[in-house]
Structures are given as structure tokens and as C-alpha cells.
Amino acid sequence: MAGLTRTAGAFAVTPHKISVCILLQIYSPSAQMSLPFPFSSVSQHNRLGLYLLSLTKSCDDIFEPKLEELINQLREVGEDMDAWLTDHLTNRFSSLSSPDDLLNFFNDMRGILGSLDSGVVQDDQIILDPNSNLGMFVRRCILAFNLLSFEGVCHLFSSIEVYFKEAHSSSDQYDAAINNSESLTHYDQMDMENYVMNKANEEIELQKNASGSVPFHLHTPEALFKVTEGLLVTRKEKSRTSKKNTEATPVAYASSSTHEDTLVDKSLFLRTNLQIQGFLMEQADAIETHGSSFSSSSIESFLEQLQNLAPELHRVHFLRYLNKLHSDDYFAALDNLLRYFDYSAGTEGFDLVPPSTGCSMYGRYEIALLCLGMMHFRFGHPNLALEVLTEAVRVSQQLSNDTCLAYTLAAMSNLLSEMGIASTTSVLGSSYTPVTSTASSLSVQQRVYILLKESLRRADSLKLRRLVASNHLAMAKFELMHVQRPLLSFGPKASTRRKTCPVSVCKEIRLGAHLISDFSSESSTMTVDGSLSSAWLKDLQKPWGPPVLSQNSGSRKSSTFFHFCDHLVSVPGSVSQLIGASYLLRATSWELYGSAPMARMNTLVYATLFGDSSSSSDAELAYLKLIQHLALYNGYKDAFAALKIAEEKFLTISKSKILLLKLQLLHEHALHRGNLKLAQRMCNELGGLASTTMGVDMELKVEARLREARTLLAAKQYSQAANVAHSLFCTCHKFNLQIEKASVLLLLAEIHKKSGNAVLGLPYALASISFCQSFNLDLLKASSTLTLAELWLGLGSNHAKRALDLLHGAFPMILGHGGLELRARAYIFEANCYLSDPSFSVSTDSDTVLDSLRQASDELQALEYHELAAEASYLMAMVYDKLGQLEEREEAAALFKKHIIALENPQDVEANMA
Amino acid sequence: MVSKESCRNEIRAAIRQLSDRCLYSAAKWAGEQLVGIEQDPSNFTPSNTRFQRGSSSIRRRFSTNESISTPQPSVGFSQAATPFPEEDEVIDGDLYLLAKSYFDCREYRRASHVLRDQMSKKSVFLRCYALYLAGEKRKEEEMIELEGPLGKSDAVNRELVSLERELSALKRTGAIDSFGLYLYGVVLKEKGNESLARASLVESVNSYPWNWSAWSELQSLCTSIEILNSLNLSNHWMKDFFLANAYQELRMHSESLAKYDYLQGIFSFSNYIQAQTAKAQYSLREFDQVEIMFEELLRNDPYRVEDMDLYSNVLYAKEACAALSYLAHKVFLTDKYRPESCCIIGNYYSLKGQHEKAVMYFRRALKLNKKYLSAWTLMGHEYVEMKNTPAAIDAYRRAVDINPCDYRAWYGLGQAYEMMGMPFYALHYFRKSIFFLPNDSRLWIAMAKCYQTEQLYMLEEAIKCYKRAVNCTDTEGIALNQLAKLHQKLGRNEEAAFYFEKDLERMDAEGLEGPNMFEALVFLATHFKTHKKFEEAEVYCTRLLDYSGPEKEKAKSLLRGIRMAQTGFPSMDVEHFPL
């Protein structure tokens, strides 16, 4: 670590900075120099000044532009005097023919600084204030140059030659491209030159470039040889690197070719620690947002290089860990994580550690434990993760690292709530910790609650706003899923509420979202100065006309609003991610509470505003929700079309949920069309997706079983379906999946209804309703009510009235928020009720029935739900028959026939799906 | 078996050729082997006998218990295939002589310049070799000059590209000799093209087997037994040296020892073989034997520094302070700026308990050779002693990154984390170290202790580890005792009795006494008494009576209880509750 602290924030002279200096000389020529003043107007002068300002601001960026890029930018800025500017720049470079010239150059630079006490200022002279931004830059350059040793100057000189030479050949190319007339000859010269250069290298022979003059030869007298030995080396280096570039270009990754070029930049090691740290942070963000679609091998090769250059920069290992984590390489991830913490002792780069308390003697290995725990969590080893996190709690308590403790508790509660851990006593009971041991007698939910509360309290007192926000969100999630019971109940009076509380969910979400106005007060110890300063340059370039914009438009993000926000107030990525998460949570909660439009709206907000800054898995979730919505409300055609788009975008992500969604949709579709074989296959595939470990992927497992039961139900194997549903209910109970319990109960009621055992079905339907009530699942409740009503009707036509009343009670919810299927079912059932009601006469009141039936058959058309559609047409035909409208009757009958035939011969849907 | 005489002649010619090409370390090695061959009694000279006197005694001492292994068929020499080094053209060009003297004065660039137009294979080789070394020298300098803020720079040997180009062109036209192939292999290795480098080196050693430098380069490229077996090497006695060395690096110590044993048939007095044998024995933890071997070695070759760090480790382990001090002072006077010397001095200070000074010397050793594995590990140990855990972890981790098979460093990492109260985290490292050395009871015991800590308290796992330790012949006898105690703690008295009995047997065999013995005796006596096996109980009680102290009283009361029970009275004593 000694290497890190030694020169943190060092400012090194680089060729790029020298070109900035040359431009500065033009901007404010010193009195002694006889440079012509090239500016035709003040605005032109100012424009160059602004450009220079942005250049100096961005000189802390990790990648410095090459001369070629700089010249291109100058073209945009300089308008009509660009030729003059570039000429001057290149001439100045080519006049630097020995290290001694560099010395003179920096001496000249001194001249453009106005002295502090010089009262006499000539009118026409532009004086650079030494304390201005530009002046400071010049002074820093001069100072840095003066500090250089002799070897340093030699190396700087050689890198200048590389810098200039590269640009020279490529700018020739540029010119050639523009002036078509000359192109051929130019290219010839180019090739010749390259050829000669390689040749020269082979013969260990020197040759000055086209503009240069004196050719050296190896067979020169010994003395001269000694002098030029330094030059010789740099020559070779230059030709080597240029060769490397030409080698690299054919392989170049389409998008990252510029990236790749700069990667081989040999002067990378000159960068300061902060710059590289900032750059690595950016890369880490990129890994997260792009998931494994991010080319992991390219970043790997880059990291390797960086490690070669800076073996003391341990953060590289962490990045490598992240990369491996996202490409699901367990062993490599583990290895790199451990290596990172062995080297850095957790004291490097974590902004959650306040620097003042850095007790370097002991290191911060508790953070290692925290990270290790989260890694195990991600790879699906809940018990290992819990064990590690318990140790983390213990160690952070020992070292009184409250920050880490707060994070660990949050991670632990997250783990407990995500992973279905039936009982923690087997794991936690063995290890002694104050926090967990107080909770050893409690259920998992209560433990999660306590952990969250503890974490929240600590985070609040430590002013860790992000953690506070994410804890609020976790709390909201908890409130959403669990009925609050007092932890210690005194007597029978204590347990009063038996419902979840939407208000508190809403409150928690709101508290979580406060972060956006709050985060600025948090003093982040780790500023990503590299990225911010480059953003600065980009912003400045924007108003300078379309050419620049169009050039950059490839890299621009699509959502313009937030992009602006991003730069103006510079919302850190983590903050916007958290806020995005709050929107997603909002969408989920509305989904559960049963408001389709609200859920859709929140998801849309998320997808438009946070889609770019979010992690890929979150973005995927948002897409998933939208597609599901489409399937429910617009039918399968649209959903499959949307799915195709999403697939292209997300399929490369590890643990992609897109596949899951596809299987779900196909299953649903197959069930509706009556293609049971296909449905069964989809079901099996779904089951295969889940991990075999107990307690992991519970959601997926429950989903697969639920669908299995439904397939069996559709195949009319009632007892088997009931068995599956029963065991599923037991699983849900064991792992405390309350909401799933409600839908399983509904399914059981459904099974009994279909099997004609209405009496058995009633209690299940009622139980489901009460579950829905206590969790505020309004839509599910409405559909349970519908089932209940159907069961009543199944008991006999004398219950038709009661059934109708129940249905009408649920109607507003169903029609307002229900999906196509639910609505159709409700309509058909309504018609059924009327028809079976003895007091209802078809001839007088036919429209009530026909209307609902027509509605139902319209909606079922989109859904391709043949069974229900057939029922609707049948009923319609019957009604028309009663009314004596024969034509319509025949029509309805034909429709009925069509659906029945389609149901009996399910075509292979996959043909057009795959 | 090859005749010693032909061997001798081969080596003599080879040394001339090697030193003529400035391959000095290979020549040095060959020279060592040359005098390692037993001389004919006919042409004895006093100097020869003086040199060989010492080592014969050690050979005598160990010849009795060494099994004479027969050479395997694959290794057997086929006399016909053995090439003989052709003598060079007698007269070197004048320019070559000049270049060689420049080279000897370490003016590499000058040497290569002198030979720029010479076309003979020998001159081409020397020119390229000089150029390569010049590049290496410049690289070292640049490393210091360009040292960036974040550590080392990316300095590379700038001659590699042109050398590779030239050598590959020569190879294509066939105008390359085995020395050129060796250099080509080195260049390729440096450029990271390992498979091609291997091929080139194999070609080189097949056509000219006496260049030990080529063999060692080849060995460093054999990172697994599969690679080693895939090499197509023609038979020669040099191949046995190579294989022995490679086996040793691949931790196949017994195979390696067998090879060395066989080679000693010809090179009976080779210091090299003796040192290598000692190294292998060290890995097998035969410290006494190793110490004797090194003593002999030092007697024959008192100014030897190579491998002496190993000797110092042995002395450290045996806590032979005086000998270590003597060794340290001797190597210090011989050559104090050798990494080995610094390491020995570090060991010396460590044994003296002056850990700061020890760290300083290990640091110096590392400054001289950044990849000096054992110095990193030893430094880690020192930091552990100084309770500076993060520094220790850093040092160990560097050792592991240099050689991931270094079980000591993995073990050290585990220990350091355990010290910080992170036993679960430490387990991973213990597992790693056990993976590389599954037969070491100490590692198993360390892991078991980790499981036993009050934070984890995973006793079942601890029991499993102790069982493994017992199977690996645990010399300190911790495992048996712990197994018994753990079973006792878990209430499995039958198992506990079994292990206590075993432990007792062990202690009897080694003639040990102590609290463990009392504990075992008391437990066994009580256990057998409660199970009504009075005879056994009595035996243990009477054994206890031999000792004084509270145990004796205990035994007396137990005996009383036994008598009572035997006479049929209902037992009323309180002692029969388990302890």
C-alpha cells in the first residue's frame, strides 16, 4: 500500500498536456514571442479559451485523447482558423527534436504567465493570471517538468515522439480521406513510410520522419552512437507500439475499438491513483449495468494489463471478482475476492468506511466477510452465506465498526427474506452473537424485522443515506408481504391487527425515495473525479453545433432528461438505482394490491427514467412486468412480440428471468388452446430451471408446482391436481410464503369446483378470501369471490341469486383491473346465473345476457381461450334459440363448432412461436 | 549404465564449449558434476582425494538404509544415442576473442557490436546472447526509472522482438545450433509463448544435452506432470538430472529421491545431488538426516551459499541456535548480498526473538529477489509473531501468488485469520493448504481447532478432521487426546474410551507422562466402573496409584467403590458420576 499513498494525486507531464500548453501559448502569446495573433474576432478567441478551460478541467481523466482526436476537436472548435491551429501544433511538436528543446519550451511557458506584481500592462497583451484555472494549469505543468529527473525527461521526450508520430500518420490518412484527389498518392506514401519504418527497425537503423531532418545511422562513430543511444531506444518503442496498433485494429471489438487503443497506451502507469480508482469505479458500474452481456474477456485482458502496470493497485482484483461474479464463475470469483482482501485489508476504496476511523493496524476484514457473504448469497448458498454474515456481525461488533454492522444486518435480513430458510435455528443456533441470539426464539419473519430495524437505526445514526433508503425499501417489502404482529404479545388484547397495512408500505417507499433530495449532504469520500471531469468536457462540447453532437450521438444515452440531470446535478449511479428500485417496488405493490394501471404506470416510469442507469437485472424485471401486463390485458400476440424484443436485450444476463417468462407465457397459451402436451412440457422445463438446493429459488419452485397443478386440472386429473396443490400449500406454509398461499387455496377451490365437488371447494374459497383480505390483495380477492360464486351456483340453481350478488360485489374490481380471462369468466358466469335463475325470463330480458356474452367472446378471441369461448358461443346459441332468431343462432353455433374443433385438435403452437 | 570415463570426457568437452559461449552458470554446473564423478584409483591426485574425502563418509552412513533402485527402462541409457560434444573449430576469429573479452567485462552491447558481421553459428549465438543480456540490463534500469505511482512499470526487454525475428529466421533456414535454440527458447518464454518455447528447448537439449541452463528453463516450463510426460526427450544421463529436478518441483519427492539415488551411482560425490537430496528429504520432514547432509556439504564446500537457507530452516526448526548463528556469520562473510544469506540472518534473528530485525533482513532478501518465495512466507511468520496481522496476510498472499502450491503460506493465512477471530473465513485457507499437502497431521489439527472454536463450535467436523490427523500419524499426539475429549463432551463414552485407550497406548510407547495421562486413566477407570467392568477399572486405578497428587486419592476412592460393588453392596459413593 506504500505505493498508493506515496504519489496519490501526483501530476505528471504528458504529451497531451504539452499540446494543451502549446494551445495556451497561442491563446495568450507572451510579449517576447513573435507569434501572429490569428483570431479574427473576440468570440473566436473566447471560444478557444472555453475549449482550453474544458481541456484543463478534464486533464485528470484517465484516458488522454491522442493528438489525432485533439486535432479533430480543434477542427470543430476553430472553424476557419483550424488549419492554422493544427499546423502550429504539429510544427511545434516537430520542432521539439531533443530533450533540450523541452527545457526551452517550458522556459517559454513561464513567459505567458503574468507576474503578480506587474502593474504595467500593455493594452493589446493578454495576460494569463497565475491564479486562474489556466494559469494554475501552466504552473503545475512547469513544476512537474522541473521535478523530472534526467531519465524522466528522456522518457517524456520519447513518449512525445510516439504521440506525435502516431497522429502524424493518421492525420495524413484523415487528410487523404477528405481530399479524394490526392488520396492515392498519399496512401502510397503512407505505406512506404510504414514499410520503411519497419525496415529501419529491422536493420537497427534510424530515420527521421518526413518532417524531421538528420538521419542517424548505426555505423556512425562510436561517440555519436553513445549520444543517440537514448533516442534509439525510443525509436524502437515507437515503431513497436504503432505496430501493435495495426495488429489490434483488425481484431478490434466494434464498440470498444477506441477503448482498446487507449488500453495499450504505454503511459497508463503515469496516471494518478485517484484517476485509476475512478476509472475502475466506472468499470464496476458498467459491469453491473450490462451484466454478463458486458464482454467479460475484454475487461479481463484489460485488467491483466493494468495489474502488470500497477501491481500495488489491489482494486483490480475486486473488479475481477465483480466480473467473475457476473459471469457466474464461482471459483474465480471466490479466489479474487479473497485475494483482494488479503492485499488491501479492506482499507482501500470502500467509501462506506469513514477515513478518520481507519485503524490500519487491524485492517477491515469484516468487510471481506460481508462481501463473501453476499457472494455466497448470489451463488445460492444461503447457509454458507448466513454463517459468513454471522461471523461478519461478530467481527464488526468486536471492532466496533458500526457502519459495517449496519450493512451486514441489512444484508442478512435481505438474505433471510429472499432465501426460503425454513428455520434458522439449525444454522444460527450454533453460533453465538448478541444480535442473533436474542432472536433465536423468534420466527424467521420476526428476525428479519428485527434485523431491519437494527440496521435502519444504525444507518440513521451514522447518516448512511443510501443504506437508510434501501432499508426503507426493504421494510416496505416486508410490510407488503407480512402481517405485523407485536413481537411480544401480552394477553389476548395485544393481537389486534390482522391485516397488512398499505399505508405503512407507502410511507416506507416514500421515505426511501427521499434519498434523491438528501444524498447531496452526504460527504462521499470517494469522488469519481475521472468520470466527472470527462463528463464536464462532453457537456461543454454540446453547444458547439451539430457536428460534435452527431459524432458523439452513438455514446449518448437515449433518455435525455435524466441524462441532463445526471450531469447537471450529477446524481450518482447508486442513488438513481435506489430510486429506480423504489418505483419498481411501487409497481410490485400495486400489482399485488390489484391495480393494474398503477402498476403499469410505475413500471413505465421506471423503464423510461431509470432504464439506463439501473442494473440489468432490474431493467429486466421492469420489462418482464410490462410484458406480463400485455399478456394479461392485450392477449398473447402482443406479448410475444414484446418478448422477442426483450429477449434480444436480456438473454445474455446470468440467471435471466426472460426464459422463465417465456415458458410461463407458452404454458398459459398452451393451456388456453387446450394443448396439454405442450403445457406439460413447459411445466417440466420450468421445474428444471430451479436450483436443486432447498430453499433457493423458492419463487420459481412454487411457480412450477402451481403450473403443474393447473396442467393436471386441465387434464381433468382432479385427485392428482389436488395432491400437488396440497403439498404445495405445505411448502408455502413451511417457507412462509403467505401470498402464494392465497393463490394455492384459490387453486384448490378451483379444482374442487371443476371436479363437481362444490361443497368441498367452499371452505378453500373462503380461506383464500380471508387470506386476500388480510394481505389486501384486492384483485385476487375478486377472483376468489368469483370462484366462490361459481361454487354456490354449482350447489344448485336455487343459489343463483346469492351467486349473482357475490359477483356483482366483485364486479367493479374485476372490470376495472382484471385481465381478459377474468373479465370473460365473470361475464359468462353472469349470463349463466341469469339463465339458471328460474325467475329470469330470457325473452323479456335477453339483452342483459347477450351483452355480457358478446363482451366475453370478444375478449376471449384475443386470448385464444377456446374452452371458455365455446361456452360463451354455446350460451349465445341457446339464447338465440329461445328468442327464435335462427340466423344468429346458426352463427353462434358455427362459432361454437369452430372453437370446439380448435380445442380438440390443438395445433402445434410452437411452430410459429419458435 | 554409462561408463564414468565417457561421462567424464563428455563433461570436460562440454565445459570448454559452454564457457567458450559465455554460458557460465551451465559451465559451473557441469564442472560440479565433473568432480562429482568418482575418480579412477589409477590417476588419483592428492587434490582429488582431498575433495572427495568428506562425502564418502556420509555415503557410507546412509548406504545401509537406502534402497538401491534399479533404473526404469524408460530411463535406461542407450549408449548409441548419446551424442558426443563435437569439438569447436580450434581457432576463434580475432573478433570473437575481442567480443568474448568485452562480454566478460559485461560490456554486452559492445560485444554484440563487434560481432555484427560475423556469420559463424558461434558468433551469431554470442552476438544474440550479448544483445539479450544488454536488453535485460536496460530493462532492470528502466524498471527503476519508470517506476510509476502504482508500483512497477511495464519495462520490457526491448531486444526481444528483433531477437525473436532473427532467431526464427535462422531456425527456418536451419542455420541454428543447439545454443541458438536455447536462446530462442528463452526469448519465446519471455514473450509468453510457452508451448513454442518448450518445443525449442526440447530440440536444444536433444541435440546438445550438456547445457544445464536449457534444462532448467525447460523445467520451469513444466508446471504439471502432464506437460512433463508429453515432452519428447531422447535418453541421456542429463535427462535423469532433469527429471529428478522436475519431480521435485512437482512435489513428487519419492520419485525424485529415487532418481537422485540412481544418479549417485555415477556422480557419487556431487554436491549438487547431495543438496537436492537434502531438499527432498526436507520436504519429507526428515530433519535429522537433512542436518547431517548439510553438515557434510559444508565441510566439503565451506563457501557454498546456495540452498543454505534450507539448512537454516532445519536449524531453526530444531532450535539449534548456536549452529544457526555460526552459519549466519559464515555466509555473511562469504557473500552478504545474496538473498539466501539475508534469509539465513533473518532466521537467526527470528530464533533470537528479534522479529523486527528478522523482518528487515527478509525484506532485504526480497529486494534482491522479488520472487523469493520462502522469504515472503517467513516474513509472514515474523509479522504474525509481531501481531501485525494485515502485514502478515499481505506477505503470505504474495507468497501464494508467486507459487499457489505453497501450503505453508496458505496455512499461515488461515492462522492469521483465525487469530483475528474469523474462524469461518480461515477455514477456506486451511482447506487450501490441506489440498496441497493432505498427509500432514498438523494441518488437519489446525483445521479441527478452527472448527472447535467457540464461535463455530462445529464439533462433528472437528472430529472428522482429527480422525484424518490420526490417520496421518500425528506425532505430537494431540489428535487422539482431542478426539477422546470431544467424544466425552458429546456424551459418547464408548468412543471416548476407545480413543483414551489408544492415546494411553501411544503415551506408553513413547514413555510420556503428564496431565493427559492422568486424565485418560481417570476417565477409563470411571468409565469401566460404571459399565461394571471391574477388572479393567482396577487395572487403571492401580496405575493411577503410582502417581502422587489428587489423582491418587481419586483412584483410592474409586477402588473402594469397586470393592463395594464387587462385594454386592449397593453403591453409595458419589464418585461414579462421570467427570
Coordinates of N, CA and C in Angstrom, one line a residue, chain A residues 52 154 191 308 341 364 392 419 436 446 455 460 463 490 501 505 519 530 534 642 652 660 734 742 814 830 861 864 891:
Chain A
L52 N -10.1 25.5 -24.1 CA -8.9 25.2 -23.3 C -9.3 24.9 -21.8
C154 N 14.0 12.2 -20.6 CA 14.2 11.4 -21.7 C 13.0 10.6 -22.0
D191 N 2.1 4.1 -46.9 CA 2.6 2.7 -46.9 C 4.1 2.6 -46.9
N308 N -0.4 -5.6 -14.4 CA 1.0 -5.7 -14.8 C 1.6 -4.3 -14.5
F341 N -9.0 -8.9 -0.6 CA -9.0 -8.5 0.8 C -7.7 -8.9 1.5
R364 N -9.6 -4.1 7.9 CA -11.1 -4.1 7.9 C -11.6 -5.4 7.3
A392 N -19.4 -12.0 10.2 CA -19.2 -10.6 10.0 C -19.8 -9.7 11.1
M419 N -34.2 -15.8 0.6 CA -34.0 -17.3 0.6 C -35.0 -17.9 1.5
T436 N -28.1 -12.0 17.0 CA -28.9 -13.1 16.5 C -29.4 -14.0 17.6
Q446 N -39.9 -12.5 12.1 CA -39.6 -11.6 13.2 C -38.2 -11.3 13.2
S455 N -30.6 -2.4 11.6 CA -29.8 -1.9 10.6 C -30.3 -0.4 10.3
D460 N -29.3 5.2 10.3 CA -29.8 6.5 10.6 C -28.8 7.3 11.4
K463 N -25.8 8.3 9.5 CA -26.1 9.1 8.4 C -25.7 8.4 7.1
F490 N -48.9 -9.4 25.0 CA -49.3 -9.6 26.3 C -50.8 -9.8 26.4
C501 N -50.6 -3.4 6.2 CA -51.0 -2.0 6.2 C -50.4 -1.3 5.0
V505 N -46.7 0.7 4.0 CA -45.9 0.4 2.8 C -45.6 1.6 2.0
F519 N -29.2 13.1 -0.8 CA -27.9 12.5 -0.9 C -26.8 13.5 -1.0
G530 N -12.4 11.2 -12.1 CA -12.1 10.9 -13.5 C -13.4 11.0 -14.4
S534 N -14.6 14.1 -17.2 CA -14.8 13.8 -18.6 C -16.2 14.2 -19.0
A642 N -43.5 -8.4 -27.9 CA -42.6 -7.7 -27.0 C -41.5 -8.6 -26.4
T652 N -28.7 -12.6 -22.4 CA -27.3 -12.9 -22.0 C -27.0 -12.7 -20.5
L660 N -37.8 -17.7 -18.1 CA -38.9 -18.1 -17.2 C -40.2 -17.5 -17.7
K734 N -44.4 -23.8 5.1 CA -43.1 -24.1 5.7 C -42.2 -22.9 5.5
A742 N -52.4 -17.9 -0.6 CA -53.8 -17.4 -1.1 C -54.1 -18.0 -2.4
I814 N -63.2 -6.4 -10.8 CA -62.9 -7.3 -11.9 C -62.9 -6.5 -13.2
E830 N -72.0 -14.5 -15.2 CA -73.2 -13.6 -15.0 C -74.3 -14.2 -15.9
Q861 N -61.5 -14.0 -27.8 CA -61.0 -14.0 -29.1 C -59.5 -13.7 -29.0
E864 N -57.5 -16.4 -27.3 CA -57.5 -17.7 -27.9 C -57.9 -18.8 -26.9
E891 N -75.1 -18.7 -36.5 CA -73.8 -18.1 -36.4 C -73.1 -18.5 -35.1

